[in-house]
Amino acid sequence: DAKTTQPTSMDCAEGRAANLPCNHSTISGNEYVYWYRQIHSQGPQYIIHGLKNNETNEMASLIITEDRKSSTLILPHATLRDTAVYYCIVGRTQGGSEKLVFGKGTKLTVNP
Amino acid sequence: GAVVSQHPSWVICKSGTSVKIECRSLDFQATTMFWYRQFPKQSLMLMATSNEGSKATYEQGVEKDKFLINHASLTLSTLTVTSAHPEDSSFYICSASLFGGKLFFGSGTQLSVL
């Protein structure tokens, strides 16, 4: 599976947009980009995923570059509850047995 | 959304005893579940893939006789840490896939071995 690179930490002001980058330059054509987040001492939470088109849901937007070598997760109006570690993961979907390997992620701190 | 329930949330045990952790998919059937381990300030490390009705697939370096996984039904997978030792103290998390790559995670189990 392709490896991802994320900044170790980021800060964001409450109410502003948080833009979290991820590099996945070795991604292959059938691999998706997934984003999860983990709030301290809890299980990770699914945020969004995409293949090549930009995606949006009630939590966030995912922007994938045309060459698919990088992506950005956007939290449009960050709140204090968005403080968490955000993981960008690349993986295939294999009929329900999706094995996703977590990297170190980005520690996002939303400040009041 | 889909819910994965994990029990217990935390457990303290004596060295040498075995501990069982349960992972249940509450409103969907999961043919595959995953078990992760997480040490403080580190990322999740995949331990094994639990397949309903068959043997689990362990990641390299994970002792299958130490971490027994049973996936006897489409809604339940269990992880048993056998003869636990202090170095097994960790945060254990399970997950299940409903469709695509969308994983739903349990709330985790904090294991402390004295």
PDB file of C-alpha atoms in Angstrom:
ATOM      1  CA  ASP A   1       0.000   0.000   0.000  1.00  0.00           C
ATOM      2  CA  ALA A   2       1.124   3.546  -0.749  1.00  0.00           C
ATOM      3  CA  LYS A   3       2.598   5.558   2.083  1.00  0.00           C
ATOM      4  CA  THR A   4       1.350   8.986   3.145  1.00  0.00           C
ATOM      5  CA  THR A   5       3.164  12.008   4.555  1.00  0.00           C
ATOM      6  CA  GLN A   6       1.444  14.501   6.826  1.00  0.00           C
ATOM      7  CA  PRO A   7       2.657  17.412   8.951  1.00  0.00           C
ATOM      8  CA  THR A   8       3.140  16.416  12.556  1.00  0.00           C
ATOM      9  CA  SER A   9       0.979  19.192  13.949  1.00  0.00           C
ATOM     10  CA  MET A  10      -1.150  22.168  12.962  1.00  0.00           C
ATOM     11  CA  ASP A  11      -3.036  24.917  14.726  1.00  0.00           C
ATOM     12  CA  CYS A  12      -6.270  26.572  13.705  1.00  0.00           C
ATOM     13  CA  ALA A  13      -8.443  29.311  15.168  1.00  0.00           C
ATOM     14  CA  GLU A  14     -11.955  28.391  16.165  1.00  0.00           C
ATOM     15  CA  GLY A  15     -14.448  29.263  13.440  1.00  0.00           C
ATOM     16  CA  ARG A  16     -11.850  29.326  10.712  1.00  0.00           C
ATOM     17  CA  ALA A  17     -11.284  26.693   8.065  1.00  0.00           C
ATOM     18  CA  ALA A  18      -8.737  23.995   8.844  1.00  0.00           C
ATOM     19  CA  ASN A  19      -6.850  22.699   5.828  1.00  0.00           C
ATOM     20  CA  LEU A  20      -4.925  19.507   6.447  1.00  0.00           C
ATOM     21  CA  PRO A  21      -2.542  18.412   3.688  1.00  0.00           C
ATOM     22  CA  CYS A  22      -1.440  14.906   2.801  1.00  0.00           C
ATOM     23  CA  ASN A  23       1.098  13.674   0.290  1.00  0.00           C
ATOM     24  CA  HIS A  24       0.665  10.254  -1.298  1.00  0.00           C
ATOM     25  CA  SER A  25       2.959  10.419  -4.307  1.00  0.00           C
ATOM     26  CA  THR A  26       3.140   6.642  -4.775  1.00  0.00           C
ATOM     27  CA  ILE A  27      -0.610   6.097  -4.864  1.00  0.00           C
ATOM     28  CA  SER A  28      -1.743   3.615  -7.478  1.00  0.00           C
ATOM     29  CA  GLY A  29      -4.755   3.897  -9.737  1.00  0.00           C
ATOM     30  CA  ASN A  30      -7.074   1.709  -7.697  1.00  0.00           C
ATOM     31  CA  GLU A  31      -6.250   3.148  -4.297  1.00  0.00           C
ATOM     32  CA  TYR A  32      -8.570   5.448  -2.410  1.00  0.00           C
ATOM     33  CA  VAL A  33      -7.691   8.258  -0.036  1.00  0.00           C
ATOM     34  CA  TYR A  34      -9.314   7.939   3.387  1.00  0.00           C
ATOM     35  CA  TRP A  35      -9.406  10.359   6.280  1.00  0.00           C
ATOM     36  CA  TYR A  36     -10.055   9.405   9.874  1.00  0.00           C
ATOM     37  CA  ARG A  37      -9.615  11.273  13.101  1.00  0.00           C
ATOM     38  CA  GLN A  38      -8.992  10.183  16.652  1.00  0.00           C
ATOM     39  CA  ILE A  39      -9.938  12.217  19.648  1.00  0.00           C
ATOM     40  CA  HIS A  40      -7.854  11.442  22.695  1.00  0.00           C
ATOM     41  CA  SER A  41      -8.441   7.974  24.163  1.00  0.00           C
ATOM     42  CA  GLN A  42     -11.239   7.116  21.748  1.00  0.00           C
ATOM     43  CA  GLY A  43     -11.523   4.910  18.691  1.00  0.00           C
ATOM     44  CA  PRO A  44     -10.935   6.606  15.325  1.00  0.00           C
ATOM     45  CA  GLN A  45     -13.851   8.152  13.483  1.00  0.00           C
ATOM     46  CA  TYR A  46     -14.371   7.979   9.735  1.00  0.00           C
ATOM     47  CA  ILE A  47     -14.496  11.382   8.062  1.00  0.00           C
ATOM     48  CA  ILE A  48     -14.464  11.012   4.303  1.00  0.00           C
ATOM     49  CA  HIS A  49     -12.852   9.159   1.417  1.00  0.00           C
ATOM     50  CA  GLY A  50     -12.424   9.580  -2.328  1.00  0.00           C
ATOM     51  CA  LEU A  51     -10.800   8.159  -5.423  1.00  0.00           C
ATOM     52  CA  LYS A  52     -10.150  11.085  -7.741  1.00  0.00           C
ATOM     53  CA  ASN A  53     -13.077  13.465  -7.572  1.00  0.00           C
ATOM     54  CA  ASN A  54     -13.483  15.993  -4.817  1.00  0.00           C
ATOM     55  CA  GLU A  55     -15.887  14.882  -2.126  1.00  0.00           C
ATOM     56  CA  THR A  56     -17.983  16.691   0.451  1.00  0.00           C
ATOM     57  CA  ASN A  57     -20.113  15.482   3.324  1.00  0.00           C
ATOM     58  CA  GLU A  58     -21.540  16.924   6.500  1.00  0.00           C
ATOM     59  CA  MET A  59     -18.197  16.773   8.240  1.00  0.00           C
ATOM     60  CA  ALA A  60     -15.628  17.898   5.704  1.00  0.00           C
ATOM     61  CA  SER A  61     -14.481  18.314   2.131  1.00  0.00           C
ATOM     62  CA  LEU A  62     -11.760  16.327   0.432  1.00  0.00           C
ATOM     63  CA  ILE A  63      -9.789  17.906  -2.384  1.00  0.00           C
ATOM     64  CA  ILE A  64      -7.633  15.522  -4.430  1.00  0.00           C
ATOM     65  CA  THR A  65      -5.161  16.907  -6.931  1.00  0.00           C
ATOM     66  CA  GLU A  66      -5.529  15.914 -10.546  1.00  0.00           C
ATOM     67  CA  ASP A  67      -2.408  13.727 -10.447  1.00  0.00           C
ATOM     68  CA  ARG A  68      -3.708  12.211  -7.193  1.00  0.00           C
ATOM     69  CA  LYS A  69      -0.348  12.635  -5.512  1.00  0.00           C
ATOM     70  CA  SER A  70      -1.728  14.810  -2.754  1.00  0.00           C
ATOM     71  CA  SER A  71      -4.953  15.780  -1.082  1.00  0.00           C
ATOM     72  CA  THR A  72      -6.343  18.252   1.425  1.00  0.00           C
ATOM     73  CA  LEU A  73      -8.958  17.715   4.060  1.00  0.00           C
ATOM     74  CA  ILE A  74     -10.962  20.842   4.778  1.00  0.00           C
ATOM     75  CA  LEU A  75     -12.957  21.407   7.942  1.00  0.00           C
ATOM     76  CA  PRO A  76     -14.893  24.527   6.927  1.00  0.00           C
ATOM     77  CA  HIS A  77     -15.600  25.964  10.371  1.00  0.00           C
ATOM     78  CA  ALA A  78     -13.380  24.355  12.956  1.00  0.00           C
ATOM     79  CA  THR A  79     -14.629  24.029  16.515  1.00  0.00           C
ATOM     80  CA  LEU A  80     -12.818  23.117  19.711  1.00  0.00           C
ATOM     81  CA  ARG A  81     -14.273  19.618  19.396  1.00  0.00           C
ATOM     82  CA  ASP A  82     -12.354  19.152  16.161  1.00  0.00           C
ATOM     83  CA  THR A  83      -9.102  19.009  18.110  1.00  0.00           C
ATOM     84  CA  ALA A  84      -7.809  15.525  17.298  1.00  0.00           C
ATOM     85  CA  VAL A  85      -5.218  13.534  15.398  1.00  0.00           C
ATOM     86  CA  TYR A  86      -6.153  13.320  11.723  1.00  0.00           C
ATOM     87  CA  TYR A  87      -5.007  10.357   9.692  1.00  0.00           C
ATOM     88  CA  CYS A  88      -4.709  10.280   5.916  1.00  0.00           C
ATOM     89  CA  ILE A  89      -4.612   6.703   4.650  1.00  0.00           C
ATOM     90  CA  VAL A  90      -4.357   5.206   1.216  1.00  0.00           C
ATOM     91  CA  GLY A  91      -5.802   1.803   0.542  1.00  0.00           C
ATOM     92  CA  ARG A  92      -7.751  -0.427  -1.770  1.00  0.00           C
ATOM     93  CA  THR A  93     -11.259  -1.623  -1.242  1.00  0.00           C
ATOM     94  CA  GLN A  94     -11.316  -5.380  -1.498  1.00  0.00           C
ATOM     95  CA  GLY A  95     -14.886  -6.418  -1.164  1.00  0.00           C
ATOM     96  CA  GLY A  96     -15.233  -5.721   2.519  1.00  0.00           C
ATOM     97  CA  SER A  97     -11.819  -6.785   3.756  1.00  0.00           C
ATOM     98  CA  GLU A  98     -10.253  -3.364   3.625  1.00  0.00           C
ATOM     99  CA  LYS A  99      -7.015  -3.412   5.555  1.00  0.00           C
ATOM    100  CA  LEU A 100      -5.999   0.144   6.349  1.00  0.00           C
ATOM    101  CA  VAL A 101      -2.617   0.926   7.842  1.00  0.00           C
ATOM    102  CA  PHE A 102      -2.410   4.084   9.933  1.00  0.00           C
ATOM    103  CA  GLY A 103       0.568   6.458   9.804  1.00  0.00           C
ATOM    104  CA  LYS A 104       1.425   9.044  12.433  1.00  0.00           C
ATOM    105  CA  GLY A 105      -1.198  11.579  11.407  1.00  0.00           C
ATOM    106  CA  THR A 106      -1.489  15.311  12.059  1.00  0.00           C
ATOM    107  CA  LYS A 107      -2.284  16.623  15.504  1.00  0.00           C
ATOM    108  CA  LEU A 108      -4.756  19.457  14.910  1.00  0.00           C
ATOM    109  CA  THR A 109      -5.295  21.878  17.745  1.00  0.00           C
ATOM    110  CA  VAL A 110      -8.212  24.279  17.444  1.00  0.00           C
ATOM    111  CA  ASN A 111      -7.651  27.341  19.588  1.00  0.00           C
ATOM    112  CA  PRO A 112     -10.374  29.602  21.008  1.00  0.00           C
TER     113      PRO A 112
ATOM    114  CA  GLY B   1     -24.260   5.448  11.192  1.00  0.00           C
ATOM    115  CA  ALA B   2     -23.103   1.938  11.901  1.00  0.00           C
ATOM    116  CA  VAL B   3     -22.055   1.176  15.461  1.00  0.00           C
ATOM    117  CA  VAL B   4     -19.280  -1.018  16.752  1.00  0.00           C
ATOM    118  CA  SER B   5     -19.402  -1.807  20.442  1.00  0.00           C
ATOM    119  CA  GLN B   6     -16.263  -2.829  22.318  1.00  0.00           C
ATOM    120  CA  HIS B   7     -16.183  -4.217  25.836  1.00  0.00           C
ATOM    121  CA  PRO B   8     -14.740  -3.716  28.358  1.00  0.00           C
ATOM    122  CA  SER B   9     -13.605  -0.091  28.139  1.00  0.00           C
ATOM    123  CA  TRP B  10     -10.787  -0.717  30.547  1.00  0.00           C
ATOM    124  CA  VAL B  11      -9.400  -3.669  32.432  1.00  0.00           C
ATOM    125  CA  ILE B  12      -6.715  -4.156  35.036  1.00  0.00           C
ATOM    126  CA  CYS B  13      -5.314  -7.625  35.519  1.00  0.00           C
ATOM    127  CA  LYS B  14      -2.465  -9.417  37.195  1.00  0.00           C
ATOM    128  CA  SER B  15       0.512 -10.614  35.249  1.00  0.00           C
ATOM    129  CA  GLY B  16      -0.002 -14.131  33.927  1.00  0.00           C
ATOM    130  CA  THR B  17      -3.765 -13.958  33.592  1.00  0.00           C
ATOM    131  CA  SER B  18      -5.734 -13.891  30.347  1.00  0.00           C
ATOM    132  CA  VAL B  19      -8.040 -11.107  29.257  1.00  0.00           C
ATOM    133  CA  LYS B  20     -10.827 -11.280  26.683  1.00  0.00           C
ATOM    134  CA  ILE B  21     -12.003  -8.239  24.727  1.00  0.00           C
ATOM    135  CA  GLU B  22     -15.239  -8.326  22.750  1.00  0.00           C
ATOM    136  CA  CYS B  23     -16.073  -6.410  19.606  1.00  0.00           C
ATOM    137  CA  ARG B  24     -19.620  -6.362  18.296  1.00  0.00           C
ATOM    138  CA  SER B  25     -21.156  -4.832  15.203  1.00  0.00           C
ATOM    139  CA  LEU B  26     -24.544  -3.735  16.509  1.00  0.00           C
ATOM    140  CA  ASP B  27     -26.567  -2.989  13.405  1.00  0.00           C
ATOM    141  CA  PHE B  28     -24.738  -4.679  10.584  1.00  0.00           C
ATOM    142  CA  GLN B  29     -22.983  -7.902   9.777  1.00  0.00           C
ATOM    143  CA  ALA B  30     -19.230  -7.820   9.469  1.00  0.00           C
ATOM    144  CA  THR B  31     -17.464 -10.675   7.750  1.00  0.00           C
ATOM    145  CA  THR B  32     -14.180  -8.972   8.523  1.00  0.00           C
ATOM    146  CA  MET B  33     -13.040  -7.163  11.631  1.00  0.00           C
ATOM    147  CA  PHE B  34      -9.667  -5.693  12.462  1.00  0.00           C
ATOM    148  CA  TRP B  35      -7.743  -5.455  15.702  1.00  0.00           C
ATOM    149  CA  TYR B  36      -5.332  -2.635  16.427  1.00  0.00           C
ATOM    150  CA  ARG B  37      -3.042  -1.785  19.296  1.00  0.00           C
ATOM    151  CA  GLN B  38      -1.958   1.689  20.266  1.00  0.00           C
ATOM    152  CA  PHE B  39       0.759   2.721  22.703  1.00  0.00           C
ATOM    153  CA  PRO B  40       0.727   6.204  24.280  1.00  0.00           C
ATOM    154  CA  LYS B  41       1.405   9.002  21.793  1.00  0.00           C
ATOM    155  CA  GLN B  42       1.807   6.533  18.959  1.00  0.00           C
ATOM    156  CA  SER B  43      -0.343   5.613  15.993  1.00  0.00           C
ATOM    157  CA  LEU B  44      -2.557   2.583  15.665  1.00  0.00           C
ATOM    158  CA  MET B  45      -0.740  -0.604  14.778  1.00  0.00           C
ATOM    159  CA  LEU B  46      -2.712  -3.257  12.929  1.00  0.00           C
ATOM    160  CA  MET B  47      -2.422  -6.575  14.734  1.00  0.00           C
ATOM    161  CA  ALA B  48      -4.663  -8.908  12.808  1.00  0.00           C
ATOM    162  CA  THR B  49      -7.569  -9.326  10.467  1.00  0.00           C
ATOM    163  CA  SER B  50     -10.421 -11.352  11.882  1.00  0.00           C
ATOM    164  CA  ASN B  51     -12.419 -13.353   9.379  1.00  0.00           C
ATOM    165  CA  GLU B  52     -15.791 -14.859  10.250  1.00  0.00           C
ATOM    166  CA  GLY B  53     -15.651 -18.629  10.217  1.00  0.00           C
ATOM    167  CA  SER B  54     -11.952 -18.913   9.506  1.00  0.00           C
ATOM    168  CA  LYS B  55      -8.580 -18.313  11.075  1.00  0.00           C
ATOM    169  CA  ALA B  56      -7.401 -14.786  11.673  1.00  0.00           C
ATOM    170  CA  THR B  57      -4.588 -13.317   9.625  1.00  0.00           C
ATOM    171  CA  TYR B  58      -1.859 -11.840  11.791  1.00  0.00           C
ATOM    172  CA  GLU B  59       0.516  -9.051  10.881  1.00  0.00           C
ATOM    173  CA  GLN B  60       4.213  -9.720  10.918  1.00  0.00           C
ATOM    174  CA  GLY B  61       5.615  -9.743  14.424  1.00  0.00           C
ATOM    175  CA  VAL B  62       2.307 -10.385  16.183  1.00  0.00           C
ATOM    176  CA  GLU B  63       2.245 -13.676  18.079  1.00  0.00           C
ATOM    177  CA  LYS B  64      -0.886 -15.606  17.202  1.00  0.00           C
ATOM    178  CA  ASP B  65      -0.608 -17.804  20.292  1.00  0.00           C
ATOM    179  CA  LYS B  66      -0.371 -14.722  22.465  1.00  0.00           C
ATOM    180  CA  PHE B  67      -3.269 -12.858  20.918  1.00  0.00           C
ATOM    181  CA  LEU B  68      -6.066 -15.317  20.208  1.00  0.00           C
ATOM    182  CA  ILE B  69      -8.770 -14.090  17.886  1.00  0.00           C
ATOM    183  CA  ASN B  70     -12.144 -15.722  17.436  1.00  0.00           C
ATOM    184  CA  HIS B  71     -14.756 -14.528  14.954  1.00  0.00           C
ATOM    185  CA  ALA B  72     -17.526 -17.060  15.453  1.00  0.00           C
ATOM    186  CA  SER B  73     -20.405 -14.962  14.158  1.00  0.00           C
ATOM    187  CA  LEU B  74     -21.019 -12.108  11.759  1.00  0.00           C
ATOM    188  CA  THR B  75     -21.439  -9.675  14.611  1.00  0.00           C
ATOM    189  CA  LEU B  76     -18.833 -10.740  17.165  1.00  0.00           C
ATOM    190  CA  SER B  77     -15.066 -10.974  17.245  1.00  0.00           C
ATOM    191  CA  THR B  78     -13.045 -11.528  20.389  1.00  0.00           C
ATOM    192  CA  LEU B  79      -9.405 -10.898  21.197  1.00  0.00           C
ATOM    193  CA  THR B  80      -7.887 -12.811  24.091  1.00  0.00           C
ATOM    194  CA  VAL B  81      -4.559 -11.667  25.459  1.00  0.00           C
ATOM    195  CA  THR B  82      -3.139 -14.830  26.972  1.00  0.00           C
ATOM    196  CA  SER B  83      -0.749 -14.839  29.913  1.00  0.00           C
ATOM    197  CA  ALA B  84      -0.658 -11.074  29.912  1.00  0.00           C
ATOM    198  CA  HIS B  85       2.475  -9.258  31.000  1.00  0.00           C
ATOM    199  CA  PRO B  86       3.116  -5.576  31.738  1.00  0.00           C
ATOM    200  CA  GLU B  87       4.489  -5.033  28.225  1.00  0.00           C
ATOM    201  CA  ASP B  88       1.060  -6.017  26.877  1.00  0.00           C
ATOM    202  CA  SER B  89      -0.447  -2.974  28.552  1.00  0.00           C
ATOM    203  CA  SER B  90      -1.878  -0.912  25.733  1.00  0.00           C
ATOM    204  CA  PHE B  91      -5.007   0.515  24.134  1.00  0.00           C
ATOM    205  CA  TYR B  92      -6.696  -2.137  21.991  1.00  0.00           C
ATOM    206  CA  ILE B  93      -9.177  -1.100  19.317  1.00  0.00           C
ATOM    207  CA  CYS B  94     -11.351  -3.111  16.970  1.00  0.00           C
ATOM    208  CA  SER B  95     -12.996  -2.062  13.746  1.00  0.00           C
ATOM    209  CA  ALA B  96     -15.397  -3.464  11.196  1.00  0.00           C
ATOM    210  CA  SER B  97     -16.149  -2.575   7.616  1.00  0.00           C
ATOM    211  CA  LEU B  98     -19.679  -2.048   6.409  1.00  0.00           C
ATOM    212  CA  PHE B  99     -18.865  -1.302   2.795  1.00  0.00           C
ATOM    213  CA  GLY B 100     -16.065   0.180   0.780  1.00  0.00           C
ATOM    214  CA  GLY B 101     -13.147   1.302   2.889  1.00  0.00           C
ATOM    215  CA  LYS B 102     -15.329   2.908   5.516  1.00  0.00           C
ATOM    216  CA  LEU B 103     -14.293   1.413   8.832  1.00  0.00           C
ATOM    217  CA  PHE B 104     -16.258   1.811  12.038  1.00  0.00           C
ATOM    218  CA  PHE B 105     -14.260   1.614  15.223  1.00  0.00           C
ATOM    219  CA  GLY B 106     -15.042   0.530  18.713  1.00  0.00           C
ATOM    220  CA  SER B 107     -14.326   2.882  21.585  1.00  0.00           C
ATOM    221  CA  GLY B 108     -11.237   0.918  22.580  1.00  0.00           C
ATOM    222  CA  THR B 109     -10.097  -1.065  25.606  1.00  0.00           C
ATOM    223  CA  GLN B 110      -7.357   0.186  27.875  1.00  0.00           C
ATOM    224  CA  LEU B 111      -5.498  -2.822  29.273  1.00  0.00           C
ATOM    225  CA  SER B 112      -3.236  -2.410  32.261  1.00  0.00           C
ATOM    226  CA  VAL B 113      -1.261  -5.439  33.400  1.00  0.00           C
ATOM    227  CA  LEU B 114       0.207  -5.229  36.879  1.00  0.00           C
TER     228      LEU B 114
END
